Amino acid sequence: MHDGAVQQVVLPEKPVVVFSRVRRAAGRERAEDPVTWHGLGLETMASLLVESVRRLGDRFFEGACQWPRTHPLNERGTAVVHHPLIVVESTRQLAAAVQRRHLPECGDALFEATSVSLGLSPATQPTEHRGATRVPARVVLSDVVPQGGAPASFRVTAEYLHRGQAFATCAMTFAPPVGRQEDATVAASHPGLLHPAAAAVGAAADADVLLARAAQGRLVIVPRDPAHPVFLPGAPDRLTAPALLEAGRQAVLLSSGRTASAVVGLRLTVRAPVPTTGAVIDVARDHSGACFAVTVAGRPAATGAVSLLRT
């Protein structure tokens, strides 16, 4: 990774890479084959943001992404700055490709994100006027932690470029999916909910709104679209990490009165499964923006932060 204007996610000087050489999984997509939406576990081809992933070394890869101007999360306009969650979803897809092709010990089930750290540089972000933005990415695999001869977790960090300049860096940690039997906590119900307008939470459309106001002004996570194609593909029974991250972003924008363009960094740590509806989200301002906490039935489930441009 190169130094730049992006709020960088810095890897440790000596990443924990237990498997000294990453190997190609037999019988799966070859390392040089084009990436397919089937191979990344996506529901539709329209969800595919990554075109290819090429291995450069034991831990280093080169990715090619294509971000459509008309992506569901983007504002509707002739000149569009891509939504920051497109960076997160691209990193998740890059990680899925790396796992499928180069970490066969992980098994067939794709790992899930347990933490996210995203930094953005508004000055170098691309603006798309036509069909789609082609975005190269430098990708690093690190912190592969073993358990019983197979990885228990790993980290992927991707640096995204436009015209040779880095404009986003995203690091995500992944672990095996949590089974349904472990997801026993149910969020409390909240009658009399009122959803904010999309513009108030930095969303492009009402269907993208994940929040609602409950009694006593409590802010709860209640997606307006329970099967949102980006946040909740396939209508899962618990929130994905991107959905939690977006809920935090929306909560901070709603509480601060700032616009989406003020966001320059996002951070999330998932501590326990979060049901798709009813979790409470609280926001507290700090020196760089605001922190948020997600609780389920009074128990902490996720924490995060949103960094904002200083006014």
mmCIF file of C-alpha atoms in Angstrom:
data_model
loop_
_atom_site.group_PDB
_atom_site.id
_atom_site.type_symbol
_atom_site.label_atom_id
_atom_site.label_comp_id
_atom_site.label_asym_id
_atom_site.label_seq_id
_atom_site.Cartn_x
_atom_site.Cartn_y
_atom_site.Cartn_z
ATOM 1 C CA MET A 1 0.000 0.000 0.000
ATOM 2 C CA HIS A 2 1.198 3.484 -0.732
ATOM 3 C CA ASP A 3 0.899 6.572 1.423
ATOM 4 C CA GLY A 4 -1.610 9.121 0.181
ATOM 5 C CA ALA A 5 -4.458 11.424 1.026
ATOM 6 C CA VAL A 6 -6.742 8.548 2.001
ATOM 7 C CA GLN A 7 -7.323 7.957 5.705
ATOM 8 C CA GLN A 8 -5.248 4.805 5.583
ATOM 9 C CA VAL A 9 -5.937 1.540 7.340
ATOM 10 C CA VAL A 10 -2.406 0.531 8.330
ATOM 11 C CA LEU A 11 -1.511 -3.141 8.468
ATOM 12 C CA PRO A 12 0.777 -4.430 11.223
ATOM 13 C CA GLU A 13 4.462 -4.408 10.316
ATOM 14 C CA LYS A 14 4.508 -8.210 10.506
ATOM 15 C CA PRO A 15 1.083 -9.563 9.530
ATOM 16 C CA VAL A 16 0.168 -12.920 11.032
ATOM 17 C CA VAL A 17 0.177 -15.183 7.982
ATOM 18 C CA VAL A 18 0.247 -18.757 9.208
ATOM 19 C CA PHE A 19 -0.133 -20.434 5.818
ATOM 20 C CA SER A 20 3.133 -19.341 4.234
ATOM 21 C CA ARG A 21 1.898 -19.920 0.680
ATOM 22 C CA VAL A 22 -1.665 -19.485 -0.529
ATOM 23 C CA ARG A 23 -2.787 -22.353 -2.738
ATOM 24 C CA ARG A 24 -5.387 -22.628 -5.458
ATOM 25 C CA ALA A 25 -8.416 -24.707 -4.541
ATOM 26 C CA ALA A 26 -8.742 -27.814 -6.700
ATOM 27 C CA GLY A 27 -11.919 -28.120 -8.726
ATOM 28 C CA ARG A 28 -12.960 -24.504 -8.338
ATOM 29 C CA GLU A 29 -12.523 -21.445 -10.522
ATOM 30 C CA ARG A 30 -8.961 -21.117 -11.717
ATOM 31 C CA ALA A 31 -7.012 -18.132 -10.414
ATOM 32 C CA GLU A 32 -6.919 -16.473 -13.834
ATOM 33 C CA ASP A 33 -10.576 -17.173 -14.746
ATOM 34 C CA PRO A 34 -12.969 -14.193 -14.799
ATOM 35 C CA VAL A 35 -14.837 -13.665 -11.551
ATOM 36 C CA THR A 36 -18.466 -14.856 -11.697
ATOM 37 C CA TRP A 37 -21.432 -13.894 -9.578
ATOM 38 C CA HIS A 38 -22.063 -17.587 -8.860
ATOM 39 C CA GLY A 39 -18.521 -17.994 -7.572
ATOM 40 C CA LEU A 40 -18.917 -15.085 -5.159
ATOM 41 C CA GLY A 41 -22.233 -16.346 -3.804
ATOM 42 C CA LEU A 42 -24.241 -13.427 -5.211
ATOM 43 C CA GLU A 43 -27.925 -13.654 -6.008
ATOM 44 C CA THR A 44 -27.782 -11.911 -9.384
ATOM 45 C CA MET A 45 -25.202 -10.870 -11.956
ATOM 46 C CA ALA A 46 -26.306 -7.250 -11.421
ATOM 47 C CA SER A 47 -24.748 -7.379 -7.929
ATOM 48 C CA LEU A 48 -21.279 -8.147 -9.297
ATOM 49 C CA LEU A 49 -18.800 -5.287 -8.804
ATOM 50 C CA VAL A 50 -15.518 -7.199 -9.244
ATOM 51 C CA GLU A 51 -14.426 -8.210 -12.747
ATOM 52 C CA SER A 52 -11.167 -10.024 -12.008
ATOM 53 C CA VAL A 53 -8.636 -10.867 -9.294
ATOM 54 C CA ARG A 54 -5.056 -11.692 -10.245
ATOM 55 C CA ARG A 55 -2.493 -13.068 -7.834
ATOM 56 C CA LEU A 56 0.805 -11.163 -7.690
ATOM 57 C CA GLY A 57 2.458 -13.012 -4.781
ATOM 58 C CA ASP A 58 1.768 -15.041 -1.673
ATOM 59 C CA ARG A 59 -0.295 -12.278 -0.049
ATOM 60 C CA PHE A 60 -0.723 -9.728 -2.818
ATOM 61 C CA PHE A 61 -3.406 -9.490 -5.498
ATOM 62 C CA GLU A 62 -4.587 -7.102 -8.171
ATOM 63 C CA GLY A 63 -8.300 -6.576 -8.642
ATOM 64 C CA ALA A 64 -10.386 -4.862 -11.307
ATOM 65 C CA CYS A 65 -13.804 -3.458 -10.385
ATOM 66 C CA GLN A 66 -16.604 -1.854 -12.350
ATOM 67 C CA TRP A 67 -19.035 0.404 -10.502
ATOM 68 C CA PRO A 68 -22.193 1.358 -12.440
ATOM 69 C CA ARG A 69 -23.455 4.911 -12.173
ATOM 70 C CA THR A 70 -26.957 3.486 -11.686
ATOM 71 C CA HIS A 71 -25.994 1.269 -8.740
ATOM 72 C CA PRO A 72 -29.007 0.994 -6.358
ATOM 73 C CA LEU A 73 -27.188 2.936 -3.607
ATOM 74 C CA ASN A 74 -26.136 5.876 -5.771
ATOM 75 C CA GLU A 75 -27.977 9.151 -6.093
ATOM 76 C CA ARG A 76 -30.023 9.523 -9.243
ATOM 77 C CA GLY A 77 -28.205 12.037 -11.400
ATOM 78 C CA THR A 78 -26.016 12.590 -14.434
ATOM 79 C CA ALA A 79 -22.875 13.096 -12.323
ATOM 80 C CA VAL A 80 -22.544 10.630 -9.442
ATOM 81 C CA VAL A 81 -20.003 10.157 -6.641
ATOM 82 C CA HIS A 82 -20.252 6.494 -5.712
ATOM 83 C CA HIS A 83 -21.769 5.544 -2.352
ATOM 84 C CA PRO A 84 -19.098 4.526 0.221
ATOM 85 C CA LEU A 85 -20.804 1.176 0.805
ATOM 86 C CA ILE A 86 -19.909 0.269 -2.794
ATOM 87 C CA VAL A 87 -16.275 0.275 -1.613
ATOM 88 C CA VAL A 88 -17.193 -2.029 1.274
ATOM 89 C CA GLU A 89 -19.177 -4.408 -0.931
ATOM 90 C CA SER A 90 -16.339 -4.496 -3.493
ATOM 91 C CA THR A 91 -13.901 -5.423 -0.709
ATOM 92 C CA ARG A 92 -16.246 -8.162 0.464
ATOM 93 C CA GLN A 93 -16.423 -9.551 -3.078
ATOM 94 C CA LEU A 94 -12.637 -9.365 -3.467
ATOM 95 C CA ALA A 95 -12.280 -11.269 -0.191
ATOM 96 C CA ALA A 96 -14.751 -13.892 -1.395
ATOM 97 C CA ALA A 97 -12.701 -14.376 -4.582
ATOM 98 C CA VAL A 98 -9.480 -14.694 -2.577
ATOM 99 C CA GLN A 99 -11.085 -17.217 -0.222
ATOM 100 C CA ARG A 100 -12.595 -19.303 -3.019
ATOM 101 C CA ARG A 101 -9.417 -19.458 -5.081
ATOM 102 C CA HIS A 102 -6.527 -19.209 -2.638
ATOM 103 C CA LEU A 103 -7.730 -20.394 0.785
ATOM 104 C CA PRO A 104 -9.215 -23.852 0.112
ATOM 105 C CA GLU A 105 -8.764 -24.767 3.791
ATOM 106 C CA CYS A 106 -11.670 -22.423 4.600
ATOM 107 C CA GLY A 107 -14.164 -24.864 3.076
ATOM 108 C CA ASP A 108 -17.109 -24.114 0.823
ATOM 109 C CA ALA A 109 -18.990 -21.622 3.023
ATOM 110 C CA LEU A 110 -17.962 -18.020 2.460
ATOM 111 C CA PHE A 111 -16.712 -16.309 5.608
ATOM 112 C CA GLU A 112 -18.635 -13.296 6.953
ATOM 113 C CA ALA A 113 -17.294 -9.858 7.803
ATOM 114 C CA THR A 114 -16.785 -9.238 11.519
ATOM 115 C CA SER A 115 -15.068 -5.850 11.263
ATOM 116 C CA VAL A 116 -14.767 -3.076 8.687
ATOM 117 C CA SER A 117 -12.548 0.005 8.503
ATOM 118 C CA LEU A 118 -12.973 2.390 5.571
ATOM 119 C CA GLY A 119 -11.143 5.611 4.749
ATOM 120 C CA LEU A 120 -12.100 7.981 1.916
ATOM 121 C CA SER A 121 -10.411 10.937 0.219
ATOM 122 C CA PRO A 122 -13.106 13.295 -1.124
ATOM 123 C CA ALA A 123 -10.556 15.178 -3.259
ATOM 124 C CA THR A 124 -9.654 12.128 -5.348
ATOM 125 C CA GLN A 125 -12.950 10.208 -5.453
ATOM 126 C CA PRO A 126 -14.150 9.555 -9.013
ATOM 127 C CA THR A 127 -17.322 11.165 -10.349
ATOM 128 C CA GLU A 128 -19.128 9.079 -12.949
ATOM 129 C CA HIS A 129 -20.895 10.875 -15.819
ATOM 130 C CA ARG A 130 -21.526 7.919 -18.144
ATOM 131 C CA GLY A 131 -22.132 4.228 -17.640
ATOM 132 C CA ALA A 132 -19.650 2.888 -15.095
ATOM 133 C CA THR A 133 -16.332 3.626 -13.406
ATOM 134 C CA ARG A 134 -13.501 1.128 -13.853
ATOM 135 C CA VAL A 135 -11.562 0.944 -10.606
ATOM 136 C CA PRO A 136 -8.308 -0.990 -10.103
ATOM 137 C CA ALA A 137 -7.557 -2.262 -6.603
ATOM 138 C CA ARG A 138 -4.428 -3.365 -4.766
ATOM 139 C CA VAL A 139 -5.320 -6.204 -2.399
ATOM 140 C CA VAL A 140 -3.424 -7.672 0.572
ATOM 141 C CA LEU A 141 -4.304 -10.872 2.454
ATOM 142 C CA SER A 142 -3.071 -10.859 6.074
ATOM 143 C CA ASP A 143 -3.717 -12.055 9.629
ATOM 144 C CA VAL A 144 -4.683 -15.600 8.625
ATOM 145 C CA VAL A 145 -5.348 -17.208 12.017
ATOM 146 C CA PRO A 146 -5.498 -21.036 12.203
ATOM 147 C CA GLN A 147 -7.739 -23.317 14.204
ATOM 148 C CA GLY A 148 -7.672 -27.074 13.810
ATOM 149 C CA GLY A 149 -5.636 -26.926 10.603
ATOM 150 C CA ALA A 150 -7.924 -24.427 8.846
ATOM 151 C CA PRO A 151 -8.234 -20.634 8.953
ATOM 152 C CA ALA A 152 -10.473 -19.309 11.732
ATOM 153 C CA SER A 153 -10.254 -15.767 10.392
ATOM 154 C CA PHE A 154 -8.403 -13.620 7.873
ATOM 155 C CA ARG A 155 -8.133 -9.990 6.829
ATOM 156 C CA VAL A 156 -8.307 -8.436 3.383
ATOM 157 C CA THR A 157 -7.230 -4.837 2.771
ATOM 158 C CA ALA A 158 -7.980 -3.182 -0.563
ATOM 159 C CA GLU A 159 -6.733 0.155 -1.847
ATOM 160 C CA TYR A 160 -8.824 1.636 -4.675
ATOM 161 C CA LEU A 161 -7.359 3.862 -7.381
ATOM 162 C CA HIS A 162 -8.635 6.429 -9.864
ATOM 163 C CA ARG A 163 -6.273 7.913 -12.426
ATOM 164 C CA GLY A 164 -3.363 6.483 -10.484
ATOM 165 C CA GLN A 165 -4.359 8.049 -7.151
ATOM 166 C CA ALA A 166 -5.735 6.216 -4.115
ATOM 167 C CA PHE A 167 -9.175 7.450 -3.083
ATOM 168 C CA ALA A 168 -10.337 4.704 -0.692
ATOM 169 C CA THR A 169 -8.823 2.058 1.557
ATOM 170 C CA CYS A 170 -10.965 -0.654 3.139
ATOM 171 C CA ALA A 171 -9.868 -3.384 5.560
ATOM 172 C CA MET A 172 -12.240 -6.195 6.533
ATOM 173 C CA THR A 173 -11.803 -9.159 8.883
ATOM 174 C CA PHE A 174 -13.681 -12.365 8.085
ATOM 175 C CA ALA A 175 -14.677 -15.427 10.122
ATOM 176 C CA PRO A 176 -16.885 -18.499 9.543
ATOM 177 C CA PRO A 177 -20.619 -17.774 9.432
ATOM 178 C CA VAL A 178 -22.531 -18.032 12.694
ATOM 179 C CA GLY A 179 -25.099 -20.832 12.705
ATOM 180 C CA ARG A 180 -28.787 -20.193 13.342
ATOM 181 C CA GLN A 181 -28.651 -22.087 16.634
ATOM 182 C CA GLU A 182 -26.334 -19.417 18.050
ATOM 183 C CA ASP A 183 -28.622 -16.570 17.024
ATOM 184 C CA ALA A 184 -31.084 -16.887 19.890
ATOM 185 C CA THR A 185 -31.438 -13.250 20.938
ATOM 186 C CA VAL A 186 -34.524 -11.494 19.571
ATOM 187 C CA ALA A 187 -34.841 -7.725 19.441
ATOM 188 C CA ALA A 188 -37.699 -6.044 21.257
ATOM 189 C CA SER A 189 -40.692 -4.786 19.282
ATOM 190 C CA HIS A 190 -41.188 -1.034 18.930
ATOM 191 C CA PRO A 191 -44.751 0.125 18.101
ATOM 192 C CA GLY A 192 -45.523 3.448 16.445
ATOM 193 C CA LEU A 193 -42.405 3.680 14.307
ATOM 194 C CA LEU A 194 -41.701 6.676 12.073
ATOM 195 C CA HIS A 195 -39.139 6.401 9.264
ATOM 196 C CA PRO A 196 -37.054 9.487 8.430
ATOM 197 C CA ALA A 197 -36.894 10.836 4.889
ATOM 198 C CA ALA A 198 -34.177 9.370 2.703
ATOM 199 C CA ALA A 199 -32.395 12.711 2.357
ATOM 200 C CA ALA A 200 -32.154 13.084 6.139
ATOM 201 C CA VAL A 201 -30.028 9.911 6.412
ATOM 202 C CA GLY A 202 -27.961 10.371 3.243
ATOM 203 C CA ALA A 203 -29.860 7.701 1.295
ATOM 204 C CA ALA A 204 -30.779 7.875 -2.380
ATOM 205 C CA ALA A 205 -34.275 6.400 -1.986
ATOM 206 C CA ASP A 206 -36.805 5.536 0.715
ATOM 207 C CA ALA A 207 -36.126 1.823 0.200
ATOM 208 C CA ASP A 208 -32.535 2.404 1.397
ATOM 209 C CA VAL A 209 -33.605 3.787 4.782
ATOM 210 C CA LEU A 210 -32.693 1.414 7.619
ATOM 211 C CA LEU A 211 -33.831 3.472 10.627
ATOM 212 C CA ALA A 212 -37.014 4.509 12.408
ATOM 213 C CA ARG A 213 -37.937 6.566 15.468
ATOM 214 C CA ALA A 214 -39.700 4.720 18.261
ATOM 215 C CA ALA A 215 -41.335 5.930 21.466
ATOM 216 C CA GLN A 216 -39.291 8.404 23.537
ATOM 217 C CA GLY A 217 -37.306 9.165 20.397
ATOM 218 C CA ARG A 218 -35.291 5.937 20.481
ATOM 219 C CA LEU A 219 -33.622 5.183 17.159
ATOM 220 C CA VAL A 220 -34.063 1.592 16.005
ATOM 221 C CA ILE A 221 -32.966 -0.395 12.964
ATOM 222 C CA VAL A 222 -36.031 -1.265 10.873
ATOM 223 C CA PRO A 223 -35.166 -1.646 7.162
ATOM 224 C CA ARG A 224 -37.860 -0.305 4.861
ATOM 225 C CA ASP A 225 -36.894 -3.048 2.392
ATOM 226 C CA PRO A 226 -36.371 -6.344 4.311
ATOM 227 C CA ALA A 227 -34.808 -7.878 1.180
ATOM 228 C CA HIS A 228 -32.665 -4.928 0.091
ATOM 229 C CA PRO A 229 -30.435 -6.175 -2.788
ATOM 230 C CA VAL A 230 -27.258 -4.688 -1.241
ATOM 231 C CA PHE A 231 -27.825 -4.602 2.528
ATOM 232 C CA LEU A 232 -30.032 -7.690 2.940
ATOM 233 C CA PRO A 233 -29.762 -9.873 -0.166
ATOM 234 C CA GLY A 234 -31.985 -12.919 0.101
ATOM 235 C CA ALA A 235 -33.859 -11.491 3.131
ATOM 236 C CA PRO A 236 -31.586 -12.940 5.853
ATOM 237 C CA ASP A 237 -32.764 -13.328 9.461
ATOM 238 C CA ARG A 238 -29.981 -11.079 10.791
ATOM 239 C CA LEU A 239 -28.239 -7.937 9.624
ATOM 240 C CA THR A 240 -25.120 -8.178 7.490
ATOM 241 C CA ALA A 241 -22.019 -6.144 8.386
ATOM 242 C CA PRO A 242 -22.646 -3.724 5.468
ATOM 243 C CA ALA A 243 -26.212 -3.190 6.742
ATOM 244 C CA LEU A 244 -24.942 -2.441 10.264
ATOM 245 C CA LEU A 245 -22.319 -0.087 8.883
ATOM 246 C CA GLU A 246 -24.934 1.731 6.805
ATOM 247 C CA ALA A 247 -27.286 1.927 9.791
ATOM 248 C CA GLY A 248 -24.487 3.602 11.750
ATOM 249 C CA ARG A 249 -23.759 6.009 8.890
ATOM 250 C CA GLN A 250 -27.436 6.932 8.602
ATOM 251 C CA ALA A 251 -27.807 7.380 12.365
ATOM 252 C CA VAL A 252 -24.825 9.743 12.547
ATOM 253 C CA LEU A 253 -26.015 11.816 9.565
ATOM 254 C CA LEU A 254 -29.508 12.016 11.037
ATOM 255 C CA SER A 255 -28.257 13.154 14.443
ATOM 256 C CA SER A 256 -25.665 15.592 13.108
ATOM 257 C CA GLY A 257 -27.652 17.147 10.270
ATOM 258 C CA ARG A 258 -24.685 16.655 7.934
ATOM 259 C CA THR A 259 -24.945 15.453 4.329
ATOM 260 C CA ALA A 260 -23.567 12.231 2.867
ATOM 261 C CA SER A 261 -20.647 14.075 1.265
ATOM 262 C CA ALA A 262 -19.250 14.871 4.742
ATOM 263 C CA VAL A 263 -18.420 11.213 5.474
ATOM 264 C CA VAL A 264 -14.694 10.412 5.148
ATOM 265 C CA GLY A 265 -14.415 7.284 7.276
ATOM 266 C CA LEU A 266 -16.459 4.367 8.600
ATOM 267 C CA ARG A 267 -15.625 1.735 11.197
ATOM 268 C CA LEU A 268 -17.531 -1.287 12.550
ATOM 269 C CA THR A 269 -16.951 -4.213 14.894
ATOM 270 C CA VAL A 270 -19.626 -6.925 15.114
ATOM 271 C CA ARG A 271 -19.730 -8.646 18.507
ATOM 272 C CA ALA A 272 -22.960 -10.685 18.259
ATOM 273 C CA PRO A 273 -25.678 -11.453 15.696
ATOM 274 C CA VAL A 274 -28.210 -8.662 15.168
ATOM 275 C CA PRO A 275 -31.791 -9.483 14.075
ATOM 276 C CA THR A 276 -32.973 -7.671 10.970
ATOM 277 C CA THR A 277 -35.543 -5.603 12.886
ATOM 278 C CA GLY A 278 -35.728 -3.948 16.275
ATOM 279 C CA ALA A 279 -32.141 -3.395 17.432
ATOM 280 C CA VAL A 280 -31.530 -0.042 19.131
ATOM 281 C CA ILE A 281 -28.795 2.257 17.835
ATOM 282 C CA ASP A 282 -27.341 5.085 19.914
ATOM 283 C CA VAL A 283 -25.040 7.877 18.714
ATOM 284 C CA ALA A 284 -22.468 9.890 20.670
ATOM 285 C CA ARG A 285 -20.430 12.667 19.106
ATOM 286 C CA ASP A 286 -16.646 12.734 19.378
ATOM 287 C CA HIS A 287 -13.780 14.889 18.092
ATOM 288 C CA SER A 288 -13.760 13.400 14.575
ATOM 289 C CA GLY A 289 -17.451 12.735 14.030
ATOM 290 C CA ALA A 290 -19.516 10.311 16.072
ATOM 291 C CA CYS A 291 -19.513 6.805 17.540
ATOM 292 C CA PHE A 292 -22.493 4.473 17.451
ATOM 293 C CA ALA A 293 -23.515 1.399 19.432
ATOM 294 C CA VAL A 294 -26.069 -1.260 18.502
ATOM 295 C CA THR A 295 -27.839 -3.147 21.288
ATOM 296 C CA VAL A 296 -30.194 -6.120 21.103
ATOM 297 C CA ALA A 297 -32.516 -6.647 24.089
ATOM 298 C CA GLY A 298 -30.192 -4.422 26.105
ATOM 299 C CA ARG A 299 -27.044 -6.356 25.175
ATOM 300 C CA PRO A 300 -24.209 -4.820 23.098
ATOM 301 C CA ALA A 301 -24.013 -6.346 19.623
ATOM 302 C CA ALA A 302 -21.943 -3.953 17.480
ATOM 303 C CA THR A 303 -19.977 -0.735 17.767
ATOM 304 C CA GLY A 304 -18.609 1.646 15.200
ATOM 305 C CA ALA A 305 -17.695 5.186 14.249
ATOM 306 C CA VAL A 306 -18.240 7.669 11.425
ATOM 307 C CA SER A 307 -15.582 10.257 10.615
ATOM 308 C CA LEU A 308 -16.805 13.550 9.164
ATOM 309 C CA LEU A 309 -15.133 16.418 7.376
ATOM 310 C CA ARG A 310 -14.448 19.245 9.786
ATOM 311 C CA THR A 311 -16.596 22.300 9.215
#
